[in-house]
């Protein structure tokens, strides 16, 4: 963080757009301030493109006046129902709103809005670091207004509410997620009184839509160390309300003196490992976001699959398959996209054990071919996830796994180069099989297709029509289908 005097702030804002806003406000005799995240990020020396302006009076009026000053190249949008306006000028967007005070009904986060002063407007802000304002009027241009010592909180790295945190969070429960998200993004700590209020008001999160919750979780996932956010969500009790599948991993059972690892903290370690790698990996989705979702959810099937078996001890057989089955309902509840992004996450959760099994055994062409065929274009992301999943404290075992993964990667590259044709679907497809044996879509068709596919992937026959047809007829005779055909 860097401290700036009012004179230095005036120099930072010495840009044409701010002087034009100043002119528009002065023409109307209204006080005008740039506020919120734009001001915060000046002091944190972070890039910020969202310019929010508060007018003590009509924000719409100042926006219209600015449009007149800027001329035809500026575009004005007015939202009368919300009392706001937006001016776009080339690549700059400025949001205008009148200063206001708010009150809330218990069952809604939509406020009852009244005209107010700058003080009223700053009182309604979520956190002290977002409650700073810089005057844009010509006679006070660059003057900082910081009633809640937001600058000191930035210096100390603290997230704190301007007023009573219980009221702040109860009025708008989304602020609880924003609190944790800002702490994660900025690497700040949450003030003790503010954190206690998160615990007291956690049940209020139930009035927030899945879309808004997912939006905040996505922002946490995009940070450099997303585990911080999920630890805070868990500590205050919000996680079990919004992602109970993840919270359920925080349990360690002991039987006959044998315990399994804490899969919640293991998951967060995997997530941070992926976060470090997605800066350079060609991860699917925006900035590797969906690869991070796969990391976050890769073990959610473990609570349902956990068993005590003799002599193995604790087992989690098929937890990958069970976890993949849980993904659609979770995405539906969270209002996350149910398109290819969900299928991508589901695929990686389902397949995440496969490279580990291969690496733990002999790395055969057949096993790697099957993996390539099932993972398709997502093979690199799957390997990234699986390498991140190796969190063993046994350094010798960890090194052995990573060395075996290197061999898997070499095998993948080699097979891609010399066996590309073999990775294609068999030249005889399901439609031809159904027509040949007069079948409808059925288990029989699936069995015949799988027979051909397995033979190709295992290098038992060439992916050519004649040898595949011979194999197909042999399998069909075993299933009694050739007799039916001859009749």
Short mmCIF file of C-alpha atoms in Angstrom, two decimals:
data_model
loop_
_atom_site.label_atom_id
_atom_site.label_comp_id
_atom_site.label_asym_id
_atom_site.label_seq_id
_atom_site.Cartn_x
_atom_site.Cartn_y
_atom_site.Cartn_z
CA UNK A 1 0.00 0.00 0.00
CA UNK A 2 1.11 3.58 -0.69
CA UNK A 3 -0.11 6.74 1.03
CA UNK A 4 -0.98 9.73 -1.12
CA UNK A 5 -1.63 13.30 -0.12
CA UNK A 6 -4.64 15.16 -1.51
CA UNK A 7 -2.29 16.96 -3.92
CA UNK A 8 -0.90 13.62 -5.11
CA UNK A 9 -4.43 12.24 -5.51
CA UNK A 10 -5.29 15.28 -7.64
CA UNK A 11 -2.34 14.44 -9.90
CA UNK A 12 -3.42 10.79 -10.15
CA UNK A 13 -6.90 11.96 -11.18
CA UNK A 14 -5.49 14.55 -13.57
CA UNK A 15 -7.16 12.90 -16.52
CA UNK A 16 -9.58 14.39 -18.97
CA UNK A 17 -12.54 12.23 -17.90
CA UNK A 18 -12.33 13.29 -14.23
CA UNK A 19 -12.06 16.98 -15.13
CA UNK A 20 -15.07 16.61 -17.41
CA UNK A 21 -17.04 14.99 -14.55
CA UNK A 22 -15.92 17.85 -12.31
CA UNK A 23 -17.14 20.36 -14.88
CA UNK A 24 -20.50 18.59 -15.21
CA UNK A 25 -21.08 18.58 -11.43
CA UNK A 26 -19.98 22.21 -11.00
CA UNK A 27 -22.27 23.30 -13.86
CA UNK A 28 -25.18 21.90 -11.83
CA UNK A 29 -23.88 23.09 -8.45
CA UNK A 30 -23.74 19.52 -7.06
CA UNK A 31 -21.08 17.86 -4.91
CA UNK A 32 -19.51 14.89 -6.66
CA UNK A 33 -17.11 12.12 -5.51
CA UNK A 34 -15.37 9.11 -7.00
CA UNK A 35 -15.88 6.27 -4.51
CA UNK A 36 -15.49 2.59 -3.66
CA UNK A 37 -13.14 0.11 -5.26
CA UNK A 38 -11.56 2.61 -7.64
CA UNK A 39 -10.35 4.71 -4.70
CA UNK A 40 -9.28 1.65 -2.69
CA UNK A 41 -7.21 0.35 -5.58
CA UNK A 42 -5.37 3.66 -5.99
CA UNK A 43 -3.86 3.16 -2.54
CA UNK A 44 -3.29 -0.57 -3.05
CA UNK A 45 -1.68 0.19 -6.42
CA UNK A 46 -3.93 -2.29 -8.18
CA UNK A 47 -5.42 -1.78 -11.65
CA UNK A 48 -9.08 -0.77 -11.56
CA UNK A 49 -11.38 0.00 -14.47
CA UNK A 50 -14.72 0.51 -12.73
CA UNK A 51 -15.28 4.19 -11.96
CA UNK A 52 -18.17 4.77 -9.53
CA UNK A 53 -19.29 8.32 -8.87
CA UNK A 54 -21.62 9.47 -6.08
CA UNK A 55 -23.46 12.76 -6.47
CA UNK A 56 -25.09 14.54 -3.54
CA UNK A 57 -28.24 15.10 -5.55
CA UNK A 58 -29.16 13.57 -8.91
CA UNK A 59 -26.54 11.24 -10.34
CA UNK A 60 -28.62 10.96 -13.50
CA UNK A 61 -28.53 14.74 -13.98
CA UNK A 62 -24.73 14.84 -13.76
CA UNK A 63 -24.46 11.91 -16.19
CA UNK A 64 -26.66 13.75 -18.70
CA UNK A 65 -24.58 16.91 -18.30
CA UNK A 66 -21.38 14.89 -18.85
CA UNK A 67 -22.87 13.46 -22.04
CA UNK A 68 -23.46 16.99 -23.33
CA UNK A 69 -19.86 17.95 -22.57
CA UNK A 70 -18.35 14.83 -24.17
CA UNK A 71 -20.56 15.02 -27.25
CA UNK A 72 -21.62 12.37 -29.76
CA UNK A 73 -18.80 9.94 -28.99
CA UNK A 74 -20.19 9.34 -25.50
CA UNK A 75 -23.05 6.89 -24.88
CA UNK A 76 -25.53 7.48 -22.04
CA UNK A 77 -27.68 4.79 -20.40
CA UNK A 78 -30.24 5.80 -17.76
CA UNK A 79 -31.82 3.37 -15.29
CA UNK A 80 -34.59 5.39 -13.69
CA UNK A 81 -35.90 2.52 -11.56
CA UNK A 82 -32.53 2.32 -9.82
CA UNK A 83 -31.70 6.02 -9.90
CA UNK A 84 -28.45 5.31 -11.74
CA UNK A 85 -26.84 6.14 -15.07
CA UNK A 86 -23.81 5.04 -17.05
CA UNK A 87 -21.65 6.98 -19.45
CA UNK A 88 -19.39 5.10 -21.87
CA UNK A 89 -16.64 7.10 -23.54
CA UNK A 90 -14.36 4.95 -25.72
CA UNK A 91 -12.96 2.30 -23.31
CA UNK A 92 -13.99 4.18 -20.14
CA UNK A 93 -17.21 3.47 -18.23
CA UNK A 94 -18.47 5.70 -15.42
CA UNK A 95 -21.40 4.74 -13.17
CA UNK A 96 -23.36 7.57 -11.53
CA UNK A 97 -25.67 7.33 -8.54
CA UNK A 98 -27.15 9.84 -6.14
CA UNK A 99 -26.00 9.70 -2.52
CA UNK A 100 -28.50 7.65 -0.58
CA UNK A 101 -29.33 5.96 2.67
CA UNK A 102 -30.82 2.50 2.85
CA UNK A 103 -33.01 0.38 5.09
CA UNK A 104 -33.91 -3.29 4.70
CA UNK A 105 -36.76 -5.71 5.26
CA UNK A 106 -35.82 -8.93 7.02
CA UNK A 107 -36.68 -11.23 4.11
CA UNK A 108 -34.96 -9.35 1.31
CA UNK A 109 -31.57 -7.89 0.46
CA UNK A 110 -33.24 -5.25 -1.73
CA UNK A 111 -33.01 -1.97 0.18
CA UNK A 112 -35.58 0.75 0.68
CA UNK A 113 -33.71 3.74 -0.73
CA UNK A 114 -33.95 7.42 0.21
CA UNK A 115 -31.94 10.44 -0.88
CA UNK A 116 -29.08 11.10 1.52
CA UNK A 117 -25.82 12.87 2.21
CA UNK A 118 -22.29 11.71 1.44
CA UNK A 119 -22.09 10.55 5.06
CA UNK A 120 -25.26 8.48 4.61
CA UNK A 121 -23.77 6.93 1.47
CA UNK A 122 -20.50 6.04 3.15
CA UNK A 123 -22.38 4.57 6.12
CA UNK A 124 -24.10 2.07 3.83
CA UNK A 125 -20.83 0.77 2.35
CA UNK A 126 -19.84 -2.82 3.13
CA UNK A 127 -16.27 -2.35 4.39
CA UNK A 128 -14.11 0.54 5.56
CA UNK A 129 -11.67 0.04 2.68
CA UNK A 130 -14.57 0.52 0.25
CA UNK A 131 -15.97 3.60 2.00
CA UNK A 132 -13.32 6.09 0.85
CA UNK A 133 -14.30 8.98 -1.42
CA UNK A 134 -12.32 11.58 -3.36
CA UNK A 135 -13.97 14.90 -4.21
CA UNK A 136 -14.08 15.82 -7.91
CA UNK A 137 -15.44 19.38 -7.59
CA UNK A 138 -12.93 21.94 -8.83
CA UNK A 139 -12.48 23.75 -5.50
CA UNK A 140 -11.78 20.49 -3.59
CA UNK A 141 -10.43 18.31 -6.42
CA UNK A 142 -8.44 15.37 -4.99
CA UNK A 143 -9.59 15.81 -1.36
CA UNK A 144 -9.94 12.45 0.41
CA UNK A 145 -12.93 11.75 2.67
CA UNK A 146 -12.21 8.77 4.96
CA UNK A 147 -14.60 8.77 7.94
CA UNK A 148 -13.94 5.16 9.02
CA UNK A 149 -10.11 5.09 8.84
CA UNK A 150 -10.14 2.82 5.82
CA UNK A 151 -6.54 3.87 5.06
CA UNK A 152 -5.36 2.55 8.43
CA UNK A 153 -7.22 -0.72 7.80
CA UNK A 154 -5.48 -1.06 4.43
CA UNK A 155 -2.11 -0.45 6.09
CA UNK A 156 -2.89 -3.12 8.69
CA UNK A 157 -4.40 -5.53 6.13
CA UNK A 158 -7.78 -5.74 7.87
CA UNK A 159 -11.33 -6.20 6.57
CA UNK A 160 -13.80 -4.41 8.84
CA UNK A 161 -17.34 -3.05 8.46
CA UNK A 162 -17.93 0.70 8.87
CA UNK A 163 -20.85 0.23 11.28
CA UNK A 164 -22.22 -2.65 13.38
CA UNK A 165 -21.26 -5.81 11.44
CA UNK A 166 -24.40 -7.63 12.58
CA UNK A 167 -26.54 -4.98 10.89
CA UNK A 168 -24.28 -4.87 7.83
CA UNK A 169 -24.46 -8.65 7.27
CA UNK A 170 -28.09 -9.10 8.27
CA UNK A 171 -29.21 -6.32 5.92
CA UNK A 172 -27.36 -7.80 2.94
CA UNK A 173 -26.06 -11.35 3.62
CA UNK A 174 -24.10 -11.37 0.35
CA UNK A 175 -21.66 -9.07 2.14
CA UNK A 176 -20.55 -12.06 4.23
CA UNK A 177 -19.20 -13.76 1.11
CA UNK A 178 -17.74 -10.48 -0.13
CA UNK A 179 -15.97 -10.12 3.21
CA UNK A 180 -14.22 -13.46 2.79
CA UNK A 181 -13.60 -12.86 -0.89
CA UNK A 182 -11.88 -9.51 -0.29
CA UNK A 183 -9.76 -11.02 2.51
CA UNK A 184 -8.68 -13.78 0.10
CA UNK A 185 -8.04 -11.49 -2.88
CA UNK A 186 -6.08 -8.90 -0.91
CA UNK A 187 -4.40 -11.34 1.50
CA UNK A 188 -6.01 -9.41 4.39
CA UNK A 189 -7.31 -10.68 7.72
CA UNK A 190 -10.89 -10.31 8.91
CA UNK A 191 -11.31 -8.20 12.04
CA UNK A 192 -12.33 -10.36 15.05
CA UNK A 193 -15.61 -8.53 15.68
CA UNK A 194 -16.47 -8.73 12.00
CA UNK A 195 -15.64 -12.45 11.87
CA UNK A 196 -17.78 -13.16 14.94
CA UNK A 197 -20.68 -11.47 13.13
CA UNK A 198 -20.17 -13.85 10.18
CA UNK A 199 -20.78 -16.76 12.56
CA UNK A 200 -23.82 -15.14 14.15
CA UNK A 201 -25.47 -14.26 10.84
CA UNK A 202 -24.54 -17.28 8.71
CA UNK A 203 -28.14 -18.53 8.42
CA UNK A 204 -29.06 -15.31 6.60
CA UNK A 205 -27.16 -16.59 3.57
CA UNK A 206 -30.21 -18.72 2.75
CA UNK A 207 -31.97 -15.72 1.18
CA UNK A 208 -29.15 -15.27 -1.36
CA UNK A 209 -29.55 -16.86 -4.80
CA UNK A 210 -27.26 -19.60 -6.04
CA UNK A 211 -26.04 -17.34 -8.87
CA UNK A 212 -24.76 -14.65 -6.49
CA UNK A 213 -23.12 -17.22 -4.23
CA UNK A 214 -21.43 -18.91 -7.20
CA UNK A 215 -20.19 -15.54 -8.46
CA UNK A 216 -18.37 -14.90 -5.18
CA UNK A 217 -17.00 -18.45 -5.01
CA UNK A 218 -15.66 -18.06 -8.55
CA UNK A 219 -13.82 -14.90 -7.49
CA UNK A 220 -12.30 -16.75 -4.54
CA UNK A 221 -11.25 -19.62 -6.84
CA UNK A 222 -9.49 -17.17 -9.17
CA UNK A 223 -7.18 -15.93 -6.41
CA UNK A 224 -3.59 -17.09 -5.95
CA UNK A 225 -4.35 -18.97 -2.72
CA UNK A 226 -8.05 -19.91 -2.82
CA UNK A 227 -7.71 -22.23 0.20
CA UNK A 228 -7.69 -19.16 2.47
CA UNK A 229 -11.22 -18.30 1.45
CA UNK A 230 -12.56 -21.81 1.93
CA UNK A 231 -10.93 -22.12 5.34
CA UNK A 232 -12.66 -18.89 6.42
CA UNK A 233 -15.97 -20.05 4.94
CA UNK A 234 -15.66 -23.27 6.93
CA UNK A 235 -14.55 -21.57 10.17
CA UNK A 236 -17.57 -19.28 10.26
CA UNK A 237 -20.06 -22.02 9.29
CA UNK A 238 -21.04 -20.67 5.88
CA UNK A 239 -19.48 -23.54 3.94
CA UNK A 240 -21.79 -26.22 5.33
CA UNK A 241 -24.75 -24.09 4.20
CA UNK A 242 -23.58 -23.37 0.65
CA UNK A 243 -21.31 -26.36 -0.15
CA UNK A 244 -22.17 -29.10 2.37
CA UNK A 245 -20.52 -31.70 0.13
CA UNK A 246 -17.17 -30.01 0.71
CA UNK A 247 -17.70 -29.34 4.43
CA UNK A 248 -18.50 -33.04 4.92
CA UNK A 249 -14.87 -33.89 4.09
CA UNK A 250 -13.65 -32.35 7.36
CA UNK A 251 -13.79 -35.48 9.47
CA UNK A 252 -11.17 -37.99 10.56
CA UNK A 253 -12.29 -41.36 11.92
CA UNK A 254 -10.06 -43.68 13.89
CA UNK A 255 -10.62 -47.43 14.16
CA UNK A 256 -8.26 -49.98 15.67
CA UNK A 257 -5.74 -47.19 15.98
CA UNK A 258 -5.84 -46.41 12.24
CA UNK A 259 -7.01 -43.06 10.91
CA UNK A 260 -7.56 -41.78 7.40
CA UNK A 261 -6.34 -38.33 6.35
CA UNK A 262 -8.49 -35.20 6.62
CA UNK A 263 -9.84 -34.98 3.09
CA UNK A 264 -11.02 -31.37 3.50
CA UNK A 265 -7.54 -29.97 4.08
CA UNK A 266 -6.11 -32.37 1.52
CA UNK A 267 -8.59 -30.95 -1.00
CA UNK A 268 -7.52 -27.39 -0.23
CA UNK A 269 -3.88 -28.36 -0.69
CA UNK A 270 -4.75 -29.84 -4.08
CA UNK A 271 -6.68 -26.66 -4.96
CA UNK A 272 -3.70 -24.43 -4.14
CA UNK A 273 -1.40 -26.73 -6.11
CA UNK A 274 -3.67 -26.33 -9.14
CA UNK A 275 -3.86 -22.55 -8.59
CA UNK A 276 -0.07 -22.38 -8.80
CA UNK A 277 -0.04 -24.40 -12.02
CA UNK A 278 -2.88 -22.74 -13.91
CA UNK A 279 -0.76 -19.66 -14.52
CA UNK A 280 1.17 -21.65 -17.09
CA UNK A 281 -1.00 -24.66 -17.97
CA UNK A 282 -3.45 -24.50 -20.84
CA UNK A 283 -6.34 -25.13 -18.47
CA UNK A 284 -9.88 -25.34 -19.75
CA UNK A 285 -12.13 -22.45 -18.85
CA UNK A 286 -11.43 -18.86 -17.88
CA UNK A 287 -8.02 -18.73 -16.13
CA UNK A 288 -8.35 -22.39 -15.23
CA UNK A 289 -11.53 -21.68 -13.24
CA UNK A 290 -13.21 -24.99 -14.09
CA UNK A 291 -10.03 -26.95 -13.45
CA UNK A 292 -10.08 -25.37 -9.97
CA UNK A 293 -13.71 -26.44 -9.53
CA UNK A 294 -12.63 -29.98 -10.43
CA UNK A 295 -9.86 -29.78 -7.82
CA UNK A 296 -12.31 -28.46 -5.21
CA UNK A 297 -14.80 -31.27 -5.86
CA UNK A 298 -12.55 -34.18 -6.80
CA UNK A 299 -13.01 -36.03 -3.49
CA UNK A 300 -16.62 -35.16 -2.60
CA UNK A 301 -17.60 -38.80 -3.12
CA UNK A 302 -15.40 -39.98 -0.24
CA UNK A 303 -17.89 -39.60 2.64
CA UNK A 304 -20.41 -41.80 0.80
CA UNK A 305 -17.83 -44.40 -0.22
CA UNK A 306 -15.87 -44.67 3.05
CA UNK A 307 -15.69 -48.19 4.45
CA UNK A 308 -13.63 -50.06 7.05
CA UNK A 309 -12.27 -53.24 5.51
CA UNK A 310 -9.94 -55.90 6.84
CA UNK A 311 -7.01 -55.98 6.33
CA UNK A 312 -6.85 -52.81 4.20
CA UNK A 313 -8.30 -50.42 6.81
CA UNK A 314 -10.16 -47.34 5.56
CA UNK A 315 -11.12 -47.50 1.89
CA UNK A 316 -12.87 -45.14 -0.53
CA UNK A 317 -13.64 -47.44 -3.45
CA UNK A 318 -15.31 -45.76 -6.45
CA UNK A 319 -15.31 -42.33 -4.74
CA UNK A 320 -14.42 -40.78 -8.10
CA UNK A 321 -17.48 -42.32 -9.77
CA UNK A 322 -19.77 -41.37 -6.85
CA UNK A 323 -18.35 -37.82 -6.83
CA UNK A 324 -18.92 -37.42 -10.58
CA UNK A 325 -22.57 -38.46 -10.10
CA UNK A 326 -22.96 -35.71 -7.47
CA UNK A 327 -21.74 -32.91 -9.78
CA UNK A 328 -24.96 -32.22 -11.80
CA UNK A 329 -27.15 -31.72 -8.71
CA UNK A 330 -24.51 -29.52 -7.10
CA UNK A 331 -24.15 -27.39 -10.24
CA UNK A 332 -27.93 -27.16 -10.57
CA UNK A 333 -28.32 -26.02 -6.96
CA UNK A 334 -25.53 -23.45 -7.30
CA UNK A 335 -26.90 -22.25 -10.64
CA UNK A 336 -23.54 -23.01 -12.23
CA UNK A 337 -23.55 -23.68 -16.00
CA UNK A 338 -24.99 -27.07 -16.96
CA UNK A 339 -23.18 -27.10 -20.29
CA UNK A 340 -19.76 -28.37 -21.33
CA UNK A 341 -18.17 -26.70 -18.29
CA UNK A 342 -20.12 -29.00 -15.98
CA UNK A 343 -19.31 -32.02 -18.13
CA UNK A 344 -15.64 -31.04 -18.05
CA UNK A 345 -15.63 -30.90 -14.23
CA UNK A 346 -17.59 -34.16 -14.05
CA UNK A 347 -15.14 -35.88 -16.40
CA UNK A 348 -12.08 -34.80 -14.42
CA UNK A 349 -13.64 -35.87 -11.11
CA UNK A 350 -14.53 -39.25 -12.63
CA UNK A 351 -11.09 -39.82 -14.18
CA UNK A 352 -8.81 -38.33 -11.53
CA UNK A 353 -7.82 -41.73 -10.09
CA UNK A 354 -6.88 -43.25 -13.45
CA UNK A 355 -3.42 -41.66 -13.91
CA UNK A 356 -2.63 -42.39 -10.25
CA UNK A 357 -3.46 -46.08 -10.72
CA UNK A 358 -1.33 -46.18 -13.88
CA UNK A 359 1.55 -44.41 -12.14
CA UNK A 360 1.35 -46.84 -9.21
CA UNK A 361 1.67 -49.82 -11.54
CA UNK A 362 3.52 -50.62 -14.73
CA UNK A 363 2.96 -47.86 -17.28
CA UNK A 364 1.63 -49.94 -20.21
CA UNK A 365 0.69 -48.75 -23.68
CA UNK A 366 -2.79 -50.23 -23.29
CA UNK A 367 -3.59 -48.38 -20.05
CA UNK A 368 -2.29 -45.06 -21.40
CA UNK A 369 -4.24 -45.50 -24.66
CA UNK A 370 -7.46 -46.01 -22.72
CA UNK A 371 -6.73 -42.92 -20.64
CA UNK A 372 -6.11 -40.82 -23.75
CA UNK A 373 -9.29 -42.10 -25.34
CA UNK A 374 -11.44 -41.35 -22.28
CA UNK A 375 -9.89 -37.98 -21.41
CA UNK A 376 -9.77 -36.70 -24.99
CA UNK A 377 -8.69 -33.07 -25.30
CA UNK A 378 -8.69 -32.68 -21.51
CA UNK A 379 -5.79 -35.08 -20.92
CA UNK A 380 -3.32 -32.29 -20.03
CA UNK A 381 -5.71 -30.77 -17.47
CA UNK A 382 -6.34 -34.23 -16.00
CA UNK A 383 -2.61 -34.78 -15.58
CA UNK A 384 -2.27 -31.36 -13.94
CA UNK A 385 -5.03 -32.24 -11.46
CA UNK A 386 -3.52 -35.64 -10.70
CA UNK A 387 -0.05 -34.27 -10.09
CA UNK A 388 -1.58 -31.67 -7.77
CA UNK A 389 -3.37 -34.52 -5.96
CA UNK A 390 -0.07 -36.00 -4.75
CA UNK A 391 0.18 -34.42 -1.30
CA UNK A 392 1.80 -37.29 0.61
CA UNK A 393 4.09 -36.27 3.47
CA UNK A 394 6.22 -39.31 2.59
CA UNK A 395 8.70 -37.54 0.32
CA UNK A 396 10.08 -40.78 -1.13
CA UNK A 397 6.61 -41.99 -2.14
CA UNK A 398 5.71 -38.54 -3.48
CA UNK A 399 8.88 -38.43 -5.59
CA UNK A 400 8.14 -41.92 -6.94
CA UNK A 401 4.61 -40.92 -7.99
CA UNK A 402 5.83 -37.76 -9.69
CA UNK A 403 8.54 -39.71 -11.50
CA UNK A 404 5.93 -42.22 -12.68
CA UNK A 405 3.72 -39.35 -13.84
CA UNK A 406 6.68 -38.14 -15.89
CA UNK A 407 6.79 -41.58 -17.51
CA UNK A 408 3.04 -41.41 -18.15
CA UNK A 409 3.51 -38.03 -19.86
CA UNK A 410 6.32 -39.45 -22.00
CA UNK A 411 4.14 -42.40 -22.95
CA UNK A 412 1.27 -40.04 -23.80
CA UNK A 413 3.48 -38.03 -26.12
CA UNK A 414 4.92 -41.13 -27.74
CA UNK A 415 1.53 -42.71 -28.33
CA UNK A 416 0.10 -39.49 -29.73
CA UNK A 417 2.85 -39.44 -32.31
CA UNK A 418 2.87 -43.08 -33.43
CA UNK A 419 -0.59 -44.38 -32.60
CA UNK A 420 -2.90 -41.50 -33.50
CA UNK A 421 -5.02 -43.66 -35.78
CA UNK A 422 -5.45 -46.24 -33.05
CA UNK A 423 -7.07 -43.63 -30.80
CA UNK A 424 -9.91 -43.09 -33.25
CA UNK A 425 -13.23 -44.89 -32.84
CA UNK A 426 -13.33 -48.29 -34.59
CA UNK A 427 -14.24 -48.00 -38.28
CA UNK A 428 -17.40 -50.06 -37.64
CA UNK A 429 -19.78 -47.94 -35.59
CA UNK A 430 -22.97 -48.60 -33.64
CA UNK A 431 -25.31 -47.65 -36.47
CA UNK A 432 -23.77 -50.24 -38.76
CA UNK A 433 -23.92 -52.89 -36.03
CA UNK A 434 -27.65 -52.23 -35.44
CA UNK A 435 -28.39 -52.40 -39.16
CA UNK A 436 -26.31 -55.57 -39.64
CA UNK A 437 -28.01 -57.50 -36.84
CA UNK A 438 -31.42 -55.78 -37.03
CA UNK A 439 -31.09 -54.42 -33.48
CA UNK A 440 -32.43 -51.38 -31.64
CA UNK A 441 -30.17 -49.43 -29.24
CA UNK A 442 -29.52 -51.98 -26.51
CA UNK A 443 -26.99 -53.66 -24.25
CA UNK A 444 -26.15 -56.06 -27.07
CA UNK A 445 -25.11 -53.18 -29.32
CA UNK A 446 -23.05 -51.69 -26.50
CA UNK A 447 -21.31 -55.00 -25.86
CA UNK A 448 -20.39 -55.38 -29.54
CA UNK A 449 -19.09 -51.81 -29.73
CA UNK A 450 -17.04 -52.28 -26.56
CA UNK A 451 -15.56 -55.50 -27.91
CA UNK A 452 -14.27 -53.68 -31.01
CA UNK A 453 -13.10 -50.65 -29.04
CA UNK A 454 -11.21 -52.75 -26.48
CA UNK A 455 -9.53 -54.74 -29.21
CA UNK A 456 -8.33 -51.56 -30.95
CA UNK A 457 -7.14 -49.89 -27.74
CA UNK A 458 -5.36 -53.05 -26.60
CA UNK A 459 -3.63 -53.37 -29.99
CA UNK A 460 -5.14 -56.82 -30.60
CA UNK A 461 -6.33 -55.91 -34.10
CA UNK A 462 -5.71 -53.10 -36.56
CA UNK A 463 -8.38 -50.43 -36.79
CA UNK A 464 -9.34 -51.68 -40.25
CA UNK A 465 -12.59 -53.08 -41.57
CA UNK A 466 -11.63 -56.67 -42.39
CA UNK A 467 -10.06 -57.75 -39.08
CA UNK A 468 -12.73 -55.86 -37.12
CA UNK A 469 -15.53 -57.50 -39.09
CA UNK A 470 -14.04 -60.93 -38.35
CA UNK A 471 -13.88 -60.10 -34.63
CA UNK A 472 -17.41 -58.69 -34.70
CA UNK A 473 -18.89 -61.83 -36.23
CA UNK A 474 -17.04 -64.01 -33.73
CA UNK A 475 -18.45 -62.00 -30.83
CA UNK A 476 -21.92 -61.98 -32.38
CA UNK A 477 -21.89 -65.79 -32.67
CA UNK A 478 -20.97 -66.07 -28.99
CA UNK A 479 -23.96 -63.87 -28.17
CA UNK A 480 -26.29 -65.90 -30.40
CA UNK A 481 -26.92 -62.97 -32.75
CA UNK A 482 -25.65 -64.66 -35.91
CA UNK A 483 -28.21 -67.46 -35.54
CA UNK A 484 -30.97 -64.88 -35.29
CA UNK A 485 -29.59 -63.18 -38.38
CA UNK A 486 -29.50 -66.47 -40.36
CA UNK A 487 -33.15 -67.20 -39.47
#
